[in-house]
């Protein structure tokens, strides 16, 4: 599997943005944040060791927390909490 640093252009307060702010394997860039995206790309290109480390961290995240089974369990817990509150 390819291990790469993650760059995502989306709402930093959305699900992916929250993940990227809590785990050191990439950066979430607000829509229109072209300068920030360029800086991230240049930084990872000029520092391959950092980019490789981010890639390893991304792979570790997927292996430990990114499975479909794990995601479904999280959603099930959330839905049960919402149902109990009604």
PDB file of C-alpha atoms in Angstrom:
ATOM      1  CA  UNK A   1       0.000   0.000   0.000  1.00  0.00           C
ATOM      2  CA  UNK A   2       1.216   3.513  -0.753  1.00  0.00           C
ATOM      3  CA  UNK A   3       2.051   5.576   2.291  1.00  0.00           C
ATOM      4  CA  UNK A   4       1.660   9.280   1.531  1.00  0.00           C
ATOM      5  CA  UNK A   5       1.078  12.449   3.468  1.00  0.00           C
ATOM      6  CA  UNK A   6      -2.556  13.510   3.281  1.00  0.00           C
ATOM      7  CA  UNK A   7      -3.618  16.848   1.898  1.00  0.00           C
ATOM      8  CA  UNK A   8      -7.321  17.530   1.897  1.00  0.00           C
ATOM      9  CA  UNK A   9      -9.093  20.681   0.758  1.00  0.00           C
ATOM     10  CA  UNK A  10     -12.268  20.770   2.822  1.00  0.00           C
ATOM     11  CA  UNK A  11     -13.818  22.306   5.907  1.00  0.00           C
ATOM     12  CA  UNK A  12     -11.227  22.095   8.705  1.00  0.00           C
ATOM     13  CA  UNK A  13     -14.120  21.627  11.161  1.00  0.00           C
ATOM     14  CA  UNK A  14     -15.601  18.692   9.236  1.00  0.00           C
ATOM     15  CA  UNK A  15     -14.901  15.024   9.868  1.00  0.00           C
ATOM     16  CA  UNK A  16     -11.714  14.846   7.781  1.00  0.00           C
ATOM     17  CA  UNK A  17     -10.470  18.167   9.136  1.00  0.00           C
ATOM     18  CA  UNK A  18     -10.930  16.972  12.714  1.00  0.00           C
ATOM     19  CA  UNK A  19      -9.056  13.768  11.974  1.00  0.00           C
ATOM     20  CA  UNK A  20      -6.172  15.634  10.362  1.00  0.00           C
ATOM     21  CA  UNK A  21      -5.963  18.071  13.274  1.00  0.00           C
ATOM     22  CA  UNK A  22      -5.767  15.183  15.763  1.00  0.00           C
ATOM     23  CA  UNK A  23      -3.357  12.914  13.910  1.00  0.00           C
ATOM     24  CA  UNK A  24      -0.033  14.083  12.439  1.00  0.00           C
ATOM     25  CA  UNK A  25      -0.293  12.677   8.932  1.00  0.00           C
ATOM     26  CA  UNK A  26      -1.378  15.613   6.845  1.00  0.00           C
ATOM     27  CA  UNK A  27      -3.095  18.923   6.645  1.00  0.00           C
ATOM     28  CA  UNK A  28      -6.651  20.053   5.992  1.00  0.00           C
ATOM     29  CA  UNK A  29      -6.793  23.181   3.879  1.00  0.00           C
ATOM     30  CA  UNK A  30      -9.836  25.412   3.695  1.00  0.00           C
ATOM     31  CA  UNK A  31     -11.402  25.716   0.235  1.00  0.00           C
ATOM     32  CA  UNK A  32      -9.598  28.505  -1.584  1.00  0.00           C
ATOM     33  CA  UNK A  33      -6.469  28.097   0.553  1.00  0.00           C
ATOM     34  CA  UNK A  34      -4.205  27.776  -2.451  1.00  0.00           C
ATOM     35  CA  UNK A  35      -1.203  29.402  -0.760  1.00  0.00           C
ATOM     36  CA  UNK A  36      -1.509  27.000   2.173  1.00  0.00           C
ATOM     37  CA  UNK A  37      -1.790  24.049  -0.234  1.00  0.00           C
ATOM     38  CA  UNK A  38       1.267  25.230  -2.149  1.00  0.00           C
ATOM     39  CA  UNK A  39       3.240  25.635   1.099  1.00  0.00           C
ATOM     40  CA  UNK A  40       2.268  22.108   2.196  1.00  0.00           C
ATOM     41  CA  UNK A  41       3.295  20.613  -1.138  1.00  0.00           C
ATOM     42  CA  UNK A  42       6.598  22.495  -1.169  1.00  0.00           C
ATOM     43  CA  UNK A  43       7.293  21.538   2.452  1.00  0.00           C
ATOM     44  CA  UNK A  44       6.709  17.839   1.846  1.00  0.00           C
ATOM     45  CA  UNK A  45       8.680  17.911  -1.413  1.00  0.00           C
ATOM     46  CA  UNK A  46      11.645  19.599   0.244  1.00  0.00           C
ATOM     47  CA  UNK A  47      11.528  17.325   3.289  1.00  0.00           C
ATOM     48  CA  UNK A  48      11.011  13.743   2.085  1.00  0.00           C
ATOM     49  CA  UNK A  49      11.649  12.348   5.569  1.00  0.00           C
ATOM     50  CA  UNK A  50       8.733  14.374   6.971  1.00  0.00           C
ATOM     51  CA  UNK A  51       6.498  13.306   4.083  1.00  0.00           C
ATOM     52  CA  UNK A  52       7.469   9.662   4.577  1.00  0.00           C
ATOM     53  CA  UNK A  53       6.781   9.913   8.321  1.00  0.00           C
ATOM     54  CA  UNK A  54       3.326  11.398   7.598  1.00  0.00           C
ATOM     55  CA  UNK A  55       2.698   8.534   5.197  1.00  0.00           C
ATOM     56  CA  UNK A  56       3.621   5.949   7.818  1.00  0.00           C
ATOM     57  CA  UNK A  57       1.331   7.681  10.334  1.00  0.00           C
ATOM     58  CA  UNK A  58      -1.515   7.660   7.780  1.00  0.00           C
ATOM     59  CA  UNK A  59      -1.026   3.928   7.176  1.00  0.00           C
ATOM     60  CA  UNK A  60      -0.963   3.274  10.929  1.00  0.00           C
ATOM     61  CA  UNK A  61      -4.208   5.251  11.338  1.00  0.00           C
ATOM     62  CA  UNK A  62      -5.918   3.265   8.577  1.00  0.00           C
ATOM     63  CA  UNK A  63      -4.692  -0.026   9.995  1.00  0.00           C
ATOM     64  CA  UNK A  64      -5.835   0.794  13.537  1.00  0.00           C
ATOM     65  CA  UNK A  65      -8.878   3.026  13.117  1.00  0.00           C
ATOM     66  CA  UNK A  66      -9.805   3.247   9.487  1.00  0.00           C
ATOM     67  CA  UNK A  67     -11.518  -0.052   8.981  1.00  0.00           C
ATOM     68  CA  UNK A  68     -15.112  -0.172   7.847  1.00  0.00           C
ATOM     69  CA  UNK A  69     -15.932  -2.253  10.921  1.00  0.00           C
ATOM     70  CA  UNK A  70     -14.499   0.399  13.229  1.00  0.00           C
ATOM     71  CA  UNK A  71     -16.365   3.205  11.415  1.00  0.00           C
ATOM     72  CA  UNK A  72     -19.676   1.327  11.625  1.00  0.00           C
ATOM     73  CA  UNK A  73     -19.133   0.727  15.339  1.00  0.00           C
ATOM     74  CA  UNK A  74     -18.589   4.463  15.892  1.00  0.00           C
ATOM     75  CA  UNK A  75     -21.730   5.344  13.925  1.00  0.00           C
ATOM     76  CA  UNK A  76     -23.746   2.689  15.770  1.00  0.00           C
ATOM     77  CA  UNK A  77     -22.665   4.137  19.128  1.00  0.00           C
ATOM     78  CA  UNK A  78     -23.583   7.645  18.007  1.00  0.00           C
ATOM     79  CA  UNK A  79     -26.993   6.562  16.736  1.00  0.00           C
ATOM     80  CA  UNK A  80     -27.701   4.656  19.951  1.00  0.00           C
ATOM     81  CA  UNK A  81     -26.836   7.778  21.967  1.00  0.00           C
ATOM     82  CA  UNK A  82     -29.133   9.891  19.813  1.00  0.00           C
ATOM     83  CA  UNK A  83     -31.913   7.321  20.112  1.00  0.00           C
ATOM     84  CA  UNK A  84     -31.530   7.176  23.911  1.00  0.00           C
ATOM     85  CA  UNK A  85     -31.790  10.974  24.109  1.00  0.00           C
ATOM     86  CA  UNK A  86     -35.169  11.016  22.313  1.00  0.00           C
TER      87      UNK A  86
END
